[in-house]
Each structure stands twice: as C-alpha cells, then as structure tokens.
Amino acid sequence: MTRYRDFKSLCADVSGEYIRFYLTTGCEQIDYAHSQNTDGLPSYSCRLTSTDGAVFTLTLDDWRSRLGEVPEVVRTWLGDHSNLRGCKPAKSHYQGDRYWLKRWQLANPW
C-alpha cells in the first residue's frame, strides 16, 4: 500500500506541475501520461513527452527516495523542452502560476 501511495504522490507532483504549466501558458508542446492509463510505460511511472522529441520518464523506483525533488526537476524539464513564444493561454478564471506566468511574459513581450 505504501508503494501505491508513493506512486500517487509522484503522479500528483508531475501532473500538478504539468497542469500549472499548461493552464498558465497554453503551451501544447508537452504531453503527460502515467502507467495506470498508458500501455508500454514501466509500472509505477509517469512520462512527459515534448514535440522536440525529448521524453522524460520518472519511475517510482528511481525517485521514491527523493520525491521532494520531483516538482523542481519537472519544472526545469518543462522549461527546457518548450518554447512559450506565441503560446496563448485559454481564457479562464485561473490566475496562473507565478513562475510560468513570468516565463510566458518574457517569451511574449507584447
């Protein structure tokens, strides 16, 4: 049961950062998947895939002892494998994540 709980924590950290990134920037260059809904992924893993061809797979066995590092590592990977120039967030009541809002504004200085 502890392993499953840790997997859910891994997924929450990865998908949470991905969702904040997407909702704030509107960038559609990254896809997120996890092993419970995607065939072919290692058990207990999450994957980010970029249109630049980069793939980042986080397996629980590799990250379990350092789950606290996951949000920052994912944030860095998203920034390194996306181009926010020209991205347009959908209109919503969501205020956006400050980090991603600043990155988006720097890429789109109009």
Short mmCIF file of C-alpha atoms in Angstrom, two decimals:
data_model
loop_
_atom_site.label_atom_id
_atom_site.label_comp_id
_atom_site.label_asym_id
_atom_site.label_seq_id
_atom_site.Cartn_x
_atom_site.Cartn_y
_atom_site.Cartn_z
CA MET A 1 0.00 0.00 0.00
CA THR A 2 2.89 2.38 0.74
CA ARG A 3 4.29 1.85 -2.76
CA TYR A 4 0.95 2.78 -4.34
CA ARG A 5 0.65 5.87 -2.11
CA ASP A 6 4.15 6.95 -3.15
CA PHE A 7 3.22 6.41 -6.80
CA LYS A 8 0.17 8.63 -6.37
CA SER A 9 2.43 11.28 -4.82
CA LEU A 10 4.81 11.03 -7.80
CA CYS A 11 1.89 11.41 -10.23
CA ALA A 12 0.45 14.34 -8.27
CA ASP A 13 3.77 16.19 -8.37
CA VAL A 14 4.39 15.57 -12.08
CA SER A 15 0.84 16.20 -13.26
CA GLY A 16 0.41 19.18 -10.92
CA GLU A 17 3.41 20.97 -12.40
CA TYR A 18 2.34 20.00 -15.91
CA ILE A 19 -1.20 21.31 -15.35
CA ARG A 20 0.02 24.62 -13.89
CA PHE A 21 2.40 24.94 -16.86
CA TYR A 22 -0.32 24.25 -19.42
CA LEU A 23 -3.07 26.36 -17.85
CA THR A 24 -0.76 29.33 -17.37
CA THR A 25 0.97 29.27 -20.76
CA GLY A 26 -1.39 27.46 -23.12
CA CYS A 27 1.64 25.57 -24.43
CA GLU A 28 0.60 22.37 -26.19
CA GLN A 29 4.12 21.11 -26.86
CA ILE A 30 4.19 18.68 -23.92
CA ASP A 31 2.11 15.57 -23.21
CA TYR A 32 1.74 13.82 -19.85
CA ALA A 33 0.92 10.16 -19.22
CA HIS A 34 1.22 7.67 -16.38
CA SER A 35 1.42 3.91 -16.25
CA GLN A 36 -2.12 3.38 -14.99
CA ASN A 37 -3.63 4.76 -18.19
CA THR A 38 -0.91 4.15 -20.79
CA ASP A 39 0.31 0.80 -22.09
CA GLY A 40 4.03 0.41 -22.60
CA LEU A 41 5.17 2.50 -19.65
CA PRO A 42 7.08 0.86 -16.81
CA SER A 43 4.91 0.08 -13.78
CA TYR A 44 4.56 2.96 -11.36
CA SER A 45 5.89 5.63 -13.72
CA CYS A 46 5.00 8.97 -15.27
CA ARG A 47 6.15 10.29 -18.63
CA LEU A 48 6.44 13.73 -20.20
CA THR A 49 6.92 13.89 -23.95
CA SER A 50 7.84 17.03 -25.88
CA THR A 51 7.34 17.88 -29.53
CA ASP A 52 11.12 18.44 -29.67
CA GLY A 53 11.46 14.65 -29.33
CA ALA A 54 12.53 14.61 -25.67
CA VAL A 55 10.99 12.05 -23.34
CA PHE A 56 11.27 12.17 -19.56
CA THR A 57 10.16 9.03 -17.73
CA LEU A 58 10.08 9.11 -13.95
CA THR A 59 9.81 5.67 -12.39
CA LEU A 60 8.89 5.30 -8.75
CA ASP A 61 11.85 3.02 -8.08
CA ASP A 62 14.24 5.76 -9.27
CA TRP A 63 12.54 8.66 -7.47
CA ARG A 64 10.99 7.14 -4.36
CA SER A 65 13.80 8.20 -2.03
CA ARG A 66 13.78 11.77 -3.38
CA LEU A 67 10.16 12.62 -4.14
CA GLY A 68 10.74 16.12 -2.77
CA GLU A 69 12.96 16.90 -5.76
CA VAL A 70 10.35 15.96 -8.37
CA PRO A 71 8.47 19.29 -8.73
CA GLU A 72 11.63 21.31 -9.38
CA VAL A 73 13.09 18.71 -11.75
CA VAL A 74 9.83 18.59 -13.72
CA ARG A 75 9.61 22.40 -13.82
CA THR A 76 13.14 22.60 -15.19
CA TRP A 77 12.47 19.90 -17.79
CA LEU A 78 9.28 21.63 -18.95
CA GLY A 79 11.15 24.91 -19.34
CA ASP A 80 13.99 23.26 -21.24
CA HIS A 81 11.71 21.43 -23.68
CA SER A 82 9.11 24.04 -24.55
CA ASN A 83 9.05 27.30 -26.44
CA LEU A 84 6.49 29.67 -24.96
CA ARG A 85 6.78 32.22 -27.78
CA GLY A 86 3.36 32.61 -29.36
CA CYS A 87 1.56 30.37 -26.87
CA LYS A 88 -1.80 31.69 -25.73
CA PRO A 89 -3.48 30.51 -22.57
CA ALA A 90 -7.20 29.84 -22.79
CA LYS A 91 -9.41 32.36 -21.06
CA SER A 92 -10.36 31.15 -17.62
CA HIS A 93 -10.67 32.29 -14.05
CA TYR A 94 -7.36 30.63 -13.20
CA GLN A 95 -4.82 33.32 -12.28
CA GLY A 96 -1.87 31.22 -13.36
CA ASP A 97 1.27 30.04 -11.67
CA ARG A 98 3.63 32.97 -10.99
CA TYR A 99 6.71 31.13 -12.22
CA TRP A 100 5.11 30.09 -15.52
CA LEU A 101 3.38 33.45 -15.96
CA LYS A 102 6.73 35.23 -15.73
CA ARG A 103 8.34 32.78 -18.18
CA TRP A 104 5.41 33.25 -20.58
CA GLN A 105 5.59 37.05 -20.32
CA LEU A 106 9.34 37.03 -21.02
CA ALA A 107 8.73 34.93 -24.15
CA ASN A 108 5.84 37.14 -25.29
CA PRO A 109 6.76 40.75 -24.51
CA TRP A 110 3.97 42.48 -26.41
#
